[in-house]
Amino acid sequence: MPMLILVKGKVFDVTGNTAYSPKGSYHVFTGKDASRALALSSLKPEDCRPEWEDLEDKDKKVLDDWMTFFSKRYNVVGQVQGASNL
């Protein structure tokens, strides 16, 4: 089964990276929108949600850096239709 993460409306396939597997340190992100959690450098399940527009500029920069990281490392396999936060 593929392991997927959603960041700023894009779906990334992180299958093969054990950090996102059930026993991995980043499993909290798997199958969820990790945008806010990544921006806040949080591993809390409650931070795995799509709302990030209300964050401070420094946190938005962190999210942009994560978006660049994921874009370079993983394949985009989908996009959330109607996502306004791309």
Coordinates of N, CA and C in Angstrom, one line a residue:
M1 N 0.8 -1.2 0.0 CA 0.0 0.0 0.0 C 0.9 1.2 0.0
P2 N 0.6 2.2 -0.8 CA 1.4 3.4 -0.9 C 1.3 4.3 0.4
M3 N 2.4 4.9 0.7 CA 2.3 5.9 1.8 C 2.3 7.3 1.2
L4 N 1.3 8.1 1.5 CA 1.1 9.4 0.9 C 1.1 10.5 2.0
I5 N 1.6 11.7 1.6 CA 1.5 12.8 2.5 C 1.0 14.0 1.6
L6 N 0.2 14.8 2.2 CA -0.3 16.0 1.6 C 0.3 17.2 2.1
V7 N 0.9 18.1 1.2 CA 1.5 19.3 1.6 C 1.1 20.4 0.7
K8 N 0.4 21.4 1.2 CA -0.1 22.6 0.4 C -0.9 22.1 -0.8
G9 N -1.7 21.2 -0.6 CA -2.6 20.7 -1.7 C -2.0 19.7 -2.6
K10 N -0.8 19.4 -2.5 CA -0.1 18.3 -3.4 C 0.1 17.0 -2.6
V11 N -0.2 15.9 -3.3 CA 0.0 14.6 -2.7 C 1.3 14.0 -3.1
F12 N 2.1 13.7 -2.1 CA 3.5 13.1 -2.4 C 3.5 11.7 -2.0
D13 N 4.1 10.9 -2.8 CA 4.3 9.4 -2.5 C 5.6 9.3 -1.8
V14 N 5.6 8.9 -0.5 CA 6.8 8.8 0.3 C 7.0 7.3 0.6
T15 N 6.4 6.4 -0.2 CA 6.6 5.0 -0.1 C 8.1 4.7 -0.2
G16 N 8.5 3.8 0.6 CA 9.9 3.4 0.5 C 10.8 4.1 1.5
N17 N 10.4 5.2 2.1 CA 11.1 5.9 3.1 C 10.5 5.4 4.5
T18 N 11.4 4.6 5.2 CA 10.9 4.0 6.4 C 10.5 5.0 7.5
A19 N 11.0 6.2 7.4 CA 10.6 7.2 8.4 C 9.1 7.5 8.4
Y20 N 8.4 7.2 7.3 CA 6.9 7.4 7.2 C 6.2 6.1 7.4
S21 N 6.9 5.0 7.7 CA 6.2 3.7 7.9 C 5.6 3.7 9.3
P22 N 4.8 2.7 9.7 CA 4.1 2.7 11.0 C 5.0 2.8 12.2
K23 N 6.2 2.4 12.1 CA 7.1 2.5 13.2 C 8.1 3.7 13.1
G24 N 8.0 4.4 12.0 CA 8.9 5.5 11.7 C 8.6 6.8 12.5
S25 N 9.6 7.6 12.6 CA 9.5 8.8 13.3 C 8.5 9.9 12.7
Y26 N 8.3 9.8 11.4 CA 7.3 10.7 10.8 C 6.0 10.1 10.4
H27 N 5.7 8.9 10.9 CA 4.5 8.3 10.6 C 3.2 9.1 10.9
V28 N 3.3 10.0 11.8 CA 2.2 10.9 12.1 C 1.7 11.7 10.9
F29 N 2.6 11.9 9.9 CA 2.2 12.6 8.7 C 1.5 11.8 7.6
T30 N 1.8 10.5 7.7 CA 1.3 9.6 6.6 C -0.2 9.5 6.5
G31 N -0.7 9.7 5.3 CA -2.1 9.7 5.1 C -2.8 10.9 5.5
K32 N -2.1 12.0 5.8 CA -2.7 13.2 6.3 C -2.2 14.4 5.6
D33 N -2.8 15.6 5.8 CA -2.3 16.8 5.3 C -1.4 17.3 6.4
A34 N -0.1 17.3 6.1 CA 0.9 17.7 7.1 C 1.4 19.1 7.0
S35 N 0.7 20.0 6.2 CA 1.1 21.3 6.0 C 1.3 22.1 7.3
R36 N 0.4 22.2 8.1 CA 0.5 23.0 9.4 C 1.6 22.4 10.3
A37 N 1.6 21.1 10.4 CA 2.6 20.5 11.3 C 4.0 20.7 10.8
L38 N 4.2 20.6 9.5 CA 5.5 20.9 9.0 C 5.9 22.3 9.2
A39 N 5.0 23.3 9.0 CA 5.3 24.7 9.2 C 5.7 25.0 10.6
L40 N 5.1 24.3 11.5 CA 5.3 24.5 13.0 C 6.4 23.6 13.5
S41 N 7.0 22.7 12.7 CA 8.0 21.7 13.1 C 7.4 20.9 14.2
S42 N 6.2 20.4 14.0 CA 5.4 19.7 15.1 C 5.2 18.2 14.6
L43 N 5.3 17.4 15.6 CA 4.9 16.0 15.4 C 3.6 15.6 16.1
K44 N 2.8 16.6 16.5 CA 1.6 16.4 17.2 C 0.5 16.1 16.1
P45 N -0.2 15.0 16.3 CA -1.3 14.6 15.4 C -2.3 15.8 15.1
E46 N -2.6 16.5 16.2 CA -3.6 17.6 16.0 C -3.1 18.7 15.1
D47 N -1.8 18.8 14.8 CA -1.3 19.8 13.9 C -1.3 19.4 12.5
C48 N -1.6 18.1 12.2 CA -1.7 17.6 10.9 C -3.0 18.0 10.2
R49 N -3.0 19.2 9.7 CA -4.2 19.7 9.1 C -3.8 20.7 8.0
P50 N -4.7 21.0 7.1 CA -4.4 21.9 6.0 C -4.3 23.4 6.2
E51 N -4.9 23.9 7.3 CA -4.9 25.3 7.5 C -3.5 25.8 7.9
W52 N -2.9 26.7 7.1 CA -1.6 27.3 7.4 C -1.6 28.8 7.1
E53 N -2.6 29.3 6.4 CA -2.6 30.7 6.0 C -2.5 31.7 7.2
D54 N -3.0 31.3 8.4 CA -3.0 32.2 9.5 C -1.6 32.2 10.3
L55 N -0.7 31.4 9.8 CA 0.6 31.3 10.5 C 1.5 32.6 10.2
E56 N 2.4 32.7 11.1 CA 3.4 33.8 10.9 C 4.3 33.6 9.7
D57 N 4.8 34.7 9.2 CA 5.7 34.6 8.0 C 6.8 33.6 8.2
K58 N 7.4 33.6 9.3 CA 8.6 32.7 9.6 C 8.1 31.2 9.4
D59 N 6.9 30.9 9.9 CA 6.4 29.6 9.8 C 6.0 29.2 8.3
K60 N 5.5 30.2 7.6 CA 5.2 30.0 6.2 C 6.5 29.7 5.4
K61 N 7.6 30.4 5.8 CA 8.9 30.1 5.1 C 9.3 28.7 5.4
V62 N 9.2 28.2 6.6 CA 9.5 26.9 6.9 C 8.7 25.9 6.1
L63 N 7.4 26.2 5.9 CA 6.5 25.3 5.1 C 7.0 25.4 3.6
D64 N 7.4 26.5 3.1 CA 7.9 26.6 1.8 C 9.1 25.8 1.6
D65 N 10.0 25.8 2.6 CA 11.2 25.0 2.5 C 10.9 23.5 2.5
W66 N 9.9 23.1 3.3 CA 9.5 21.7 3.3 C 8.9 21.4 1.9
M67 N 8.1 22.3 1.3 CA 7.5 22.0 0.0 C 8.6 21.8 -1.0
T68 N 9.6 22.6 -1.0 CA 10.8 22.5 -1.9 C 11.4 21.1 -1.7
F69 N 11.6 20.7 -0.4 CA 12.3 19.5 -0.1 C 11.4 18.3 -0.7
F70 N 10.1 18.3 -0.4 CA 9.3 17.2 -0.9 C 9.3 17.2 -2.4
S71 N 9.2 18.3 -3.0 CA 9.1 18.4 -4.5 C 10.4 17.9 -5.2
K72 N 11.5 18.0 -4.5 CA 12.8 17.5 -5.1 C 13.0 16.0 -4.8
R73 N 12.4 15.5 -3.7 CA 12.7 14.2 -3.3 C 11.6 13.1 -3.7
Y74 N 10.4 13.6 -3.8 CA 9.3 12.6 -3.9 C 8.4 13.0 -5.1
N75 N 7.8 12.0 -5.7 CA 6.8 12.2 -6.8 C 5.5 12.8 -6.3
V76 N 5.0 13.7 -7.1 CA 3.6 14.2 -6.9 C 2.7 13.3 -7.6
V77 N 1.8 12.7 -6.8 CA 0.9 11.7 -7.4 C -0.6 12.2 -7.4
G78 N -0.8 13.4 -7.0 CA -2.1 14.0 -7.0 C -2.2 15.4 -6.5
Q79 N -3.3 16.0 -6.5 CA -3.5 17.3 -6.0 C -5.0 17.4 -5.5
V80 N -5.2 18.1 -4.4 CA -6.5 18.3 -3.9 C -7.2 19.3 -4.8
Q81 N -8.4 18.8 -5.3 CA -9.1 19.7 -6.2 C -9.7 20.8 -5.4
G82 N -9.6 22.0 -5.9 CA -10.1 23.2 -5.2 C -9.3 23.7 -4.0
A83 N -8.1 23.2 -3.9 CA -7.2 23.6 -2.8 C -6.8 25.1 -3.1
S84 N -7.0 25.9 -2.1 CA -6.7 27.4 -2.3 C -5.4 27.8 -1.8
N85 N -4.7 26.8 -1.2 CA -3.5 27.2 -0.5 C -2.2 26.6 -1.2
L86 N -2.3 26.6 -2.5 CA -1.1 26.1 -3.3 C -0.1 27.2 -3.4

